[in-house]
Short mmCIF file of C-alpha atoms and ligand atoms in Angstrom, two decimals:
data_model
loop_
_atom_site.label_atom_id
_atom_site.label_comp_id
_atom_site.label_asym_id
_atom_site.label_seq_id
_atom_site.Cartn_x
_atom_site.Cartn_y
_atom_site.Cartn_z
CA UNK A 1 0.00 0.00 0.00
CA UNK A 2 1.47 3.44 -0.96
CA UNK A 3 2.79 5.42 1.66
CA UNK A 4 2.90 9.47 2.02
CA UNK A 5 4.80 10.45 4.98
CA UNK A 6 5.07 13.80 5.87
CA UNK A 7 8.38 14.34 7.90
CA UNK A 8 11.69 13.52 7.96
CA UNK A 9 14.86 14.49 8.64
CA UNK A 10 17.37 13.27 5.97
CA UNK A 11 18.19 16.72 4.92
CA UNK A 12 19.78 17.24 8.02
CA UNK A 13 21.55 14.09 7.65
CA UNK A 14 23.30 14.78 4.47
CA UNK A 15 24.36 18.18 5.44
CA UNK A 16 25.82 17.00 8.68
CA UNK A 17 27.63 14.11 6.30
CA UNK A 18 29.31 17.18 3.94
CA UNK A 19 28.94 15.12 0.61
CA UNK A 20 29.80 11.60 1.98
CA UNK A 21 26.41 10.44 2.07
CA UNK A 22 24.48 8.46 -0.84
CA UNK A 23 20.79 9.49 -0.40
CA UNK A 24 20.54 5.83 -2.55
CA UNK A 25 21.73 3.65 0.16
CA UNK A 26 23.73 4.93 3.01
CA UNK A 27 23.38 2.95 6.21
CA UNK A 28 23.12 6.02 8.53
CA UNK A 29 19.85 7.52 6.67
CA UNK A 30 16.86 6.06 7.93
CA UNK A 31 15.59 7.83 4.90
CA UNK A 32 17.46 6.36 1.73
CA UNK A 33 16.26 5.29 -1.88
CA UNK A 34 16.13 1.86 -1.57
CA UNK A 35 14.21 1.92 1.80
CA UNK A 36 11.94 4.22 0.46
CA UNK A 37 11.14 1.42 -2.21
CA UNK A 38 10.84 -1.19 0.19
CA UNK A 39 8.75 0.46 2.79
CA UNK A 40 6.56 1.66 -0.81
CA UNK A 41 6.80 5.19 -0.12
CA UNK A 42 5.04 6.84 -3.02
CA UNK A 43 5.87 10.31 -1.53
CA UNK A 44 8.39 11.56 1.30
CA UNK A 45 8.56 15.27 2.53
CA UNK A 46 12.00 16.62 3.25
CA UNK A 47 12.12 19.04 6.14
CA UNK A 48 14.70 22.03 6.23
CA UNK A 49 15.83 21.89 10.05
CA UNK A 50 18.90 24.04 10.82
CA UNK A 51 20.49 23.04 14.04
CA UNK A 52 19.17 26.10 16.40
CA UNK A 53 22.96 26.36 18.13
CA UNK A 54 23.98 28.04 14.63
CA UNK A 55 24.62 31.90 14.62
CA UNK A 56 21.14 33.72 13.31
CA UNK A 57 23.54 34.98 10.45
CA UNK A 58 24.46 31.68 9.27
CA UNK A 59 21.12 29.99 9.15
CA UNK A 60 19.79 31.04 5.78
CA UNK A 61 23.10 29.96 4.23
CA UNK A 62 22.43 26.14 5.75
CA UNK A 63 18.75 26.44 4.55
CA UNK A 64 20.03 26.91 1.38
CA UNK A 65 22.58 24.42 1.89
CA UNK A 66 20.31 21.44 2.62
CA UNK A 67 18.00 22.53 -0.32
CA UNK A 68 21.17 21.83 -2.38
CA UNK A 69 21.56 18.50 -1.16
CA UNK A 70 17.92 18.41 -1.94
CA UNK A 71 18.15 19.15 -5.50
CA UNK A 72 21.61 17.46 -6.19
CA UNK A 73 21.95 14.03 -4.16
CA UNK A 74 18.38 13.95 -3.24
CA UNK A 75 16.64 14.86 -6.53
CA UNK A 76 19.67 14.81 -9.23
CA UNK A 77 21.65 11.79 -8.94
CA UNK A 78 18.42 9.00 -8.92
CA UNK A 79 15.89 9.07 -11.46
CA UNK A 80 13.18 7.50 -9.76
CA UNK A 81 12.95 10.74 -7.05
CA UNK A 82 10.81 13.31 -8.75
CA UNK A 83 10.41 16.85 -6.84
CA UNK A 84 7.04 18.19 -6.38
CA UNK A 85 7.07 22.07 -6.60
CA UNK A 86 3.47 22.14 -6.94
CA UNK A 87 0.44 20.33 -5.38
CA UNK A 88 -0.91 19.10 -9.12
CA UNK A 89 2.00 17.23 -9.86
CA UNK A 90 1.06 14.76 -7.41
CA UNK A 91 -0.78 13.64 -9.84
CA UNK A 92 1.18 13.34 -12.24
CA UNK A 93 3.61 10.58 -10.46
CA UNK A 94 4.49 7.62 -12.62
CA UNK A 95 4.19 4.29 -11.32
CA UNK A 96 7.80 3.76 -10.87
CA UNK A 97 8.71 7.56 -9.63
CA UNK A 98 8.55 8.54 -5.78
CA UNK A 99 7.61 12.14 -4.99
CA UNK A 100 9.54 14.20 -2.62
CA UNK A 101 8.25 17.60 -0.85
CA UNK A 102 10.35 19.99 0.50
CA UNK A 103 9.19 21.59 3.67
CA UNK A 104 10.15 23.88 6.62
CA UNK A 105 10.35 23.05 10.10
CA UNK A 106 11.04 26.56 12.25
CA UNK A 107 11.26 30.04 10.68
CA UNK A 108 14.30 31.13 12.55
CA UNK A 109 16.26 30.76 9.65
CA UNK A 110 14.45 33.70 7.45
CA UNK A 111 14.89 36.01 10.26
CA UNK A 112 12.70 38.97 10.11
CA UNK A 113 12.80 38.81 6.39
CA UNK A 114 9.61 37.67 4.51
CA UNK A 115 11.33 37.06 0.96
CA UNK A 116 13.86 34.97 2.47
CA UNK A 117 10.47 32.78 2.76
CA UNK A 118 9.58 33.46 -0.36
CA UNK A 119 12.30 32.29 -1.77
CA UNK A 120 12.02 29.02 -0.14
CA UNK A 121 8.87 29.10 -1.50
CA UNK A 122 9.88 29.15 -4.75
CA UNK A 123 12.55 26.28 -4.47
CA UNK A 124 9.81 24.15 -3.50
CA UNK A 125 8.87 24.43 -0.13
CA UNK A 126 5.14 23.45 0.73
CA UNK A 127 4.77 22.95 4.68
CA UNK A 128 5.58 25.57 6.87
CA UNK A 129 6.05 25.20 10.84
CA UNK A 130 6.63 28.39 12.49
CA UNK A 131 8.41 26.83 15.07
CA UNK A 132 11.45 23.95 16.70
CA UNK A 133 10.50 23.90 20.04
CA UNK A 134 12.26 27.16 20.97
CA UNK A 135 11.23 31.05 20.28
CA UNK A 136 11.37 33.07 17.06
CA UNK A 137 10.56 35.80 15.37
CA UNK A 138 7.15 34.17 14.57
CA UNK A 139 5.93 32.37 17.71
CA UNK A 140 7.12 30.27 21.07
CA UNK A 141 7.70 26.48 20.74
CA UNK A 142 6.45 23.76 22.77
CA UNK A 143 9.85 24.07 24.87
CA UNK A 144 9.52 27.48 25.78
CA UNK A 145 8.68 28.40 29.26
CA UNK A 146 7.14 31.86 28.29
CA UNK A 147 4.32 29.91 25.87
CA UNK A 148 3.58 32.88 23.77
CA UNK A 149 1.33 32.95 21.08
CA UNK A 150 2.53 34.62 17.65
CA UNK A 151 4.10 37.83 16.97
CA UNK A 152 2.63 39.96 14.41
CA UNK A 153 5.57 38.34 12.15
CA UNK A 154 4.23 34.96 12.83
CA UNK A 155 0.44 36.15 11.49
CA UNK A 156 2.20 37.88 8.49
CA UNK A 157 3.55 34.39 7.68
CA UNK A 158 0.56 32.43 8.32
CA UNK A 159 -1.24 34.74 5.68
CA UNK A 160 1.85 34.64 3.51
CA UNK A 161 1.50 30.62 3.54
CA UNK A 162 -2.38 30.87 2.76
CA UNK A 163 -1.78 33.00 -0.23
CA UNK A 164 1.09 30.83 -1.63
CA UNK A 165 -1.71 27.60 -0.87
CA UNK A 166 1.32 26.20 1.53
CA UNK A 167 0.45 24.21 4.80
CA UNK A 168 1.32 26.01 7.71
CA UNK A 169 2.50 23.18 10.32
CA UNK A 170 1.62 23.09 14.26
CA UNK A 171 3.86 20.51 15.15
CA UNK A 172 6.01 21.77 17.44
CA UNK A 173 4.19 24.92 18.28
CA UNK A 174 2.95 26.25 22.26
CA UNK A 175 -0.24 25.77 22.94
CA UNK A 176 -1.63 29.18 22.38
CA UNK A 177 0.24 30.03 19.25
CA UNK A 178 -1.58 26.38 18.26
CA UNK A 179 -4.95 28.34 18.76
CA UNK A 180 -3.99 31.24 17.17
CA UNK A 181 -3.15 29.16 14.06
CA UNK A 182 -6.41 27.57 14.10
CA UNK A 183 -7.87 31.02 13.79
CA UNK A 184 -5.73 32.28 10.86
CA UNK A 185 -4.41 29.62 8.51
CA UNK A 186 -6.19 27.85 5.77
CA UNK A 187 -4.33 25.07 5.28
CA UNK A 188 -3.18 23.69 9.13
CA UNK A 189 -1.95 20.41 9.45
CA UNK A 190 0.27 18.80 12.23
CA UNK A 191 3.13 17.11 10.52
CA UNK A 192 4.66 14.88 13.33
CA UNK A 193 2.47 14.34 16.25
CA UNK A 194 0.74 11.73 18.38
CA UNK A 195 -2.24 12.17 21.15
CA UNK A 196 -1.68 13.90 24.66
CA UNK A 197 -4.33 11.26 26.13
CA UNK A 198 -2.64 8.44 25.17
CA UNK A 199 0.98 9.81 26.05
CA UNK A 200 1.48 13.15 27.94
CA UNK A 201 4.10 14.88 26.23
CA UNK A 202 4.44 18.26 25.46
CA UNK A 203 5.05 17.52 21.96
CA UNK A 204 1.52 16.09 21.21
CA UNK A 205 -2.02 17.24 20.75
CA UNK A 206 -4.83 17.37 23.38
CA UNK A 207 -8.54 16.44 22.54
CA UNK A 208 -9.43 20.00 21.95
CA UNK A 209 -6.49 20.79 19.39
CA UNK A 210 -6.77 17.06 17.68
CA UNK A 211 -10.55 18.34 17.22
CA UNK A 212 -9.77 22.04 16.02
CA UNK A 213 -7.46 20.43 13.25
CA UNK A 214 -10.36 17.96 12.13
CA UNK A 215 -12.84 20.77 12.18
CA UNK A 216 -10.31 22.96 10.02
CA UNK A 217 -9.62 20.31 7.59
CA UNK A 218 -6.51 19.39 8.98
CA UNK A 219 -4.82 15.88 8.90
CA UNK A 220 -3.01 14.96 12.08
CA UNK A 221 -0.08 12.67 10.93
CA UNK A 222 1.22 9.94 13.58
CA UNK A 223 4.71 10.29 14.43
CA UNK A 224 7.51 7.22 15.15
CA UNK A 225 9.10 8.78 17.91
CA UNK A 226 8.52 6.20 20.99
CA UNK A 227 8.75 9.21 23.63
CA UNK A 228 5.93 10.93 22.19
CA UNK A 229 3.96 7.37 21.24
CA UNK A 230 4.33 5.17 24.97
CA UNK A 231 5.04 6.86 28.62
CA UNK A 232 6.89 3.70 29.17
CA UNK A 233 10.82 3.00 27.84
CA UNK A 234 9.77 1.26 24.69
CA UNK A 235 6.76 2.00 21.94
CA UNK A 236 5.60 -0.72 19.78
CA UNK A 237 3.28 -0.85 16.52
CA UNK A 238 0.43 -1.30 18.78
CA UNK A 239 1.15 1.48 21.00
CA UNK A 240 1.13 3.40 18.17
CA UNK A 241 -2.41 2.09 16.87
CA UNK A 242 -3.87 3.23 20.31
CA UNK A 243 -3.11 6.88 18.90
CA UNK A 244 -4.45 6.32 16.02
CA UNK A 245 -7.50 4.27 17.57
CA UNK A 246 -7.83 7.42 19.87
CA UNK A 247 -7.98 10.13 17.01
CA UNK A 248 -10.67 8.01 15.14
CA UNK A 249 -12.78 7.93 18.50
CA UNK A 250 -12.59 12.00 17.89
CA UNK A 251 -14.16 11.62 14.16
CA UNK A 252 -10.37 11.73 12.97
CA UNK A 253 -10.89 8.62 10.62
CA UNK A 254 -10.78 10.21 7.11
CA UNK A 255 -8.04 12.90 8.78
CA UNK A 256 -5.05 10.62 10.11
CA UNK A 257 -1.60 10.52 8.16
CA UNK A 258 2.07 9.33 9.01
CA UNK A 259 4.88 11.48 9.93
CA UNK A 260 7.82 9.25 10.62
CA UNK A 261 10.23 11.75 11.64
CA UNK A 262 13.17 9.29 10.33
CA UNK A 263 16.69 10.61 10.26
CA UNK A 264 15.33 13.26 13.29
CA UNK A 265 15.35 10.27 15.82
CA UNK A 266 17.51 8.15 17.73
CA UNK A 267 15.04 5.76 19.48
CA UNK A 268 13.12 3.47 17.46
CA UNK A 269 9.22 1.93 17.93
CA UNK A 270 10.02 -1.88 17.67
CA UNK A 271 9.52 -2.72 14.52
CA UNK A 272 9.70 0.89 12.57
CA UNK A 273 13.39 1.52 12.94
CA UNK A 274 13.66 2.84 8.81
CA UNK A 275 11.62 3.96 6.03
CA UNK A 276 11.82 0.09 4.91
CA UNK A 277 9.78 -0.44 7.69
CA UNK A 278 6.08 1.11 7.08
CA UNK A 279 3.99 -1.72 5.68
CA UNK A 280 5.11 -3.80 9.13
CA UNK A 281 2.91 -0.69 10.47
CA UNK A 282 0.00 -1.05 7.34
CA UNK A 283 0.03 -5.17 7.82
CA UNK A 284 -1.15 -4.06 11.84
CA UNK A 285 -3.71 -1.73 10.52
CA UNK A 286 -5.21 -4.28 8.07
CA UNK A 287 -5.59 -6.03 10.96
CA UNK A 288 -7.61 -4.12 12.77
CA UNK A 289 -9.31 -1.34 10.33
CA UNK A 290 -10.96 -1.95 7.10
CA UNK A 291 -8.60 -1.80 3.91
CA UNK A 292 -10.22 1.60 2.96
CA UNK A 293 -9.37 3.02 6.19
CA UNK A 294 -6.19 2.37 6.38
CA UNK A 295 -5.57 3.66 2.45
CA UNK A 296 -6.52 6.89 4.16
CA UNK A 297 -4.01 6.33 6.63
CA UNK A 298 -0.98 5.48 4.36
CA UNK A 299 -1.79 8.43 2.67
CA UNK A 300 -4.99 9.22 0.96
CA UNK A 301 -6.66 11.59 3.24
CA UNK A 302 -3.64 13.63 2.85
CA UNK A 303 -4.16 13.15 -0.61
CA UNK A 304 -8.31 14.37 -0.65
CA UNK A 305 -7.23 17.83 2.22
CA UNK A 306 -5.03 18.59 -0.34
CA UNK A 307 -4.55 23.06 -0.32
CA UNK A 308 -5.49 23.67 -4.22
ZN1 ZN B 401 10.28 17.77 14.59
#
């Protein structure tokens, strides 16, 4: 069953690795060509994540950095990855041909500077988060004590993403900028995040925000991560089911997607340690959920909230 998973962090990867790194089949990416195959990932979404320890001054250089690795090892040297730039080429994916998104996770990067966005916008990127889970210019993440909503910056670029038909991304975000969100954007989606009342971390939704997104047209996508799927040392494929069990008991059924967050993890769910790995998840789901269902999972209610 084809797969559309909307975060990882491979990027990262192959700008940490300077040029050593074969996005084909290097070991150390979770994320690599031939485990894209194998897991049948039909489309993957790239995030740009600079390391928030860089100097302000130097982040838009490493955006642009891992955009190149993007477009050169990611895009140029194998055939079979084809960049989408615009929604309706989805649809125009060959059998054989994988799809790959470029998106944007934290805005620190742009500065204060609006057509530093735009021109990320232009080489590609579709899914916006304003935050990591520290402060900006735009809003407070999830790991900042003060919890602030978002500055008038962060509004400017919420209607900046609505007008360019780009998802603007609440993974990540505090609480209030979360609401805030919900009030302005068009296109919200969380790309990488499980349910607060299954496991209480900071990093995942409550009840309230899981039903905003629904309401809103948003599709919450599960994430891998086993701290943010099981309170206990170790997640497994069925702790991960109860999250997705738990969002369908909130009418979430035709709005659930994946969001692996490969290559920006170091702790594995049994079972879902690569991008090789997904249809061990789908197999679970069959189990459990009818086969239409679960298409919806892997990928097709991302597909039918698409922002066109
Ligand atoms: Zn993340």
């Amino acid at each position: 069953m084809n797969i559309i998973d909307l975060h990882c962090d491979a990027l990262l990867k192959l700008w940490e690795g300077k040029g050593d790194l074969s996005f084909r089949d290097e070991e150390k990416l979770d994320t690599n060509l031939e485990r894209l195959k194998k897991g049948k990932v039909k489309i993957q979404c790239f995030a740009i994540f600079i390391p928030p320890e860089l100097k302000a001054e130097e982040q838009f250089q490493v955006a642009l950095d891992q955009v190149d690795y993007f477009y050169t090892e990611v895009i140029g040297r194998n055939e079979e990855m084809k960049h989408i730039k615009d929604w309706e080429s989805i649809y125009s994916l060959q059998a054989h041909e994988i799809g790959a998104i470029l998106t944007l996770e934290g805005v620190d990067c742009i500065g204060n500077d609006l057509h530093k966005l735009r021109i990320l916008y232009h080489l590609g990127v579709r899914s916006v988060g304003l935050t990591w889970n520290f402060a900006n210019l735009a809003a407070d993440g999830v790991g900042e004590p003060r919890g602030a909503g978002l500055t008038s910056f962060g509004k400017e670029i919420v209607a900046l993403n609505n007008t360019y038909h780009v998802l603007t991304d609440v993974s990540h975000l505090a609480e209030k900028g979360f609401w805030e969100v919900m009030e302005l954007a068009d296109y919200p989606i969380a790309s990488h995040s499980n349910s607060k009342s299954i496991c209480p971390h900071r990093r995942n939704l409550t009840d309230q925000q899981a039903l905003a997104l629904f309401q809103k047209n948003g599709i919450i996508h599960v994430v891998y991560h086993p701290a943010f799927t099981s309170s206990k040392n170790t997640a497994t494929i069925a702790d991960l089911l109860r999250h997705i069990d738990h969002f369908c008991s909130l009418g979430g059924v035709k709005q659930i997607g994946l969001g692996s967050d490969f290559d920006g993890i170091d702790e594995y769910i049994i079972g879902l340690e690569n991008a090789s790995k997904h249809q061990d998840l789908i197999n679970e789901l069959l189990k459990y959920y009818s086969e239409e269902d679960v298409k919806g999972f892997a990928g097709r209610n991302f597909l039918e909230h698409l922002p066109v």
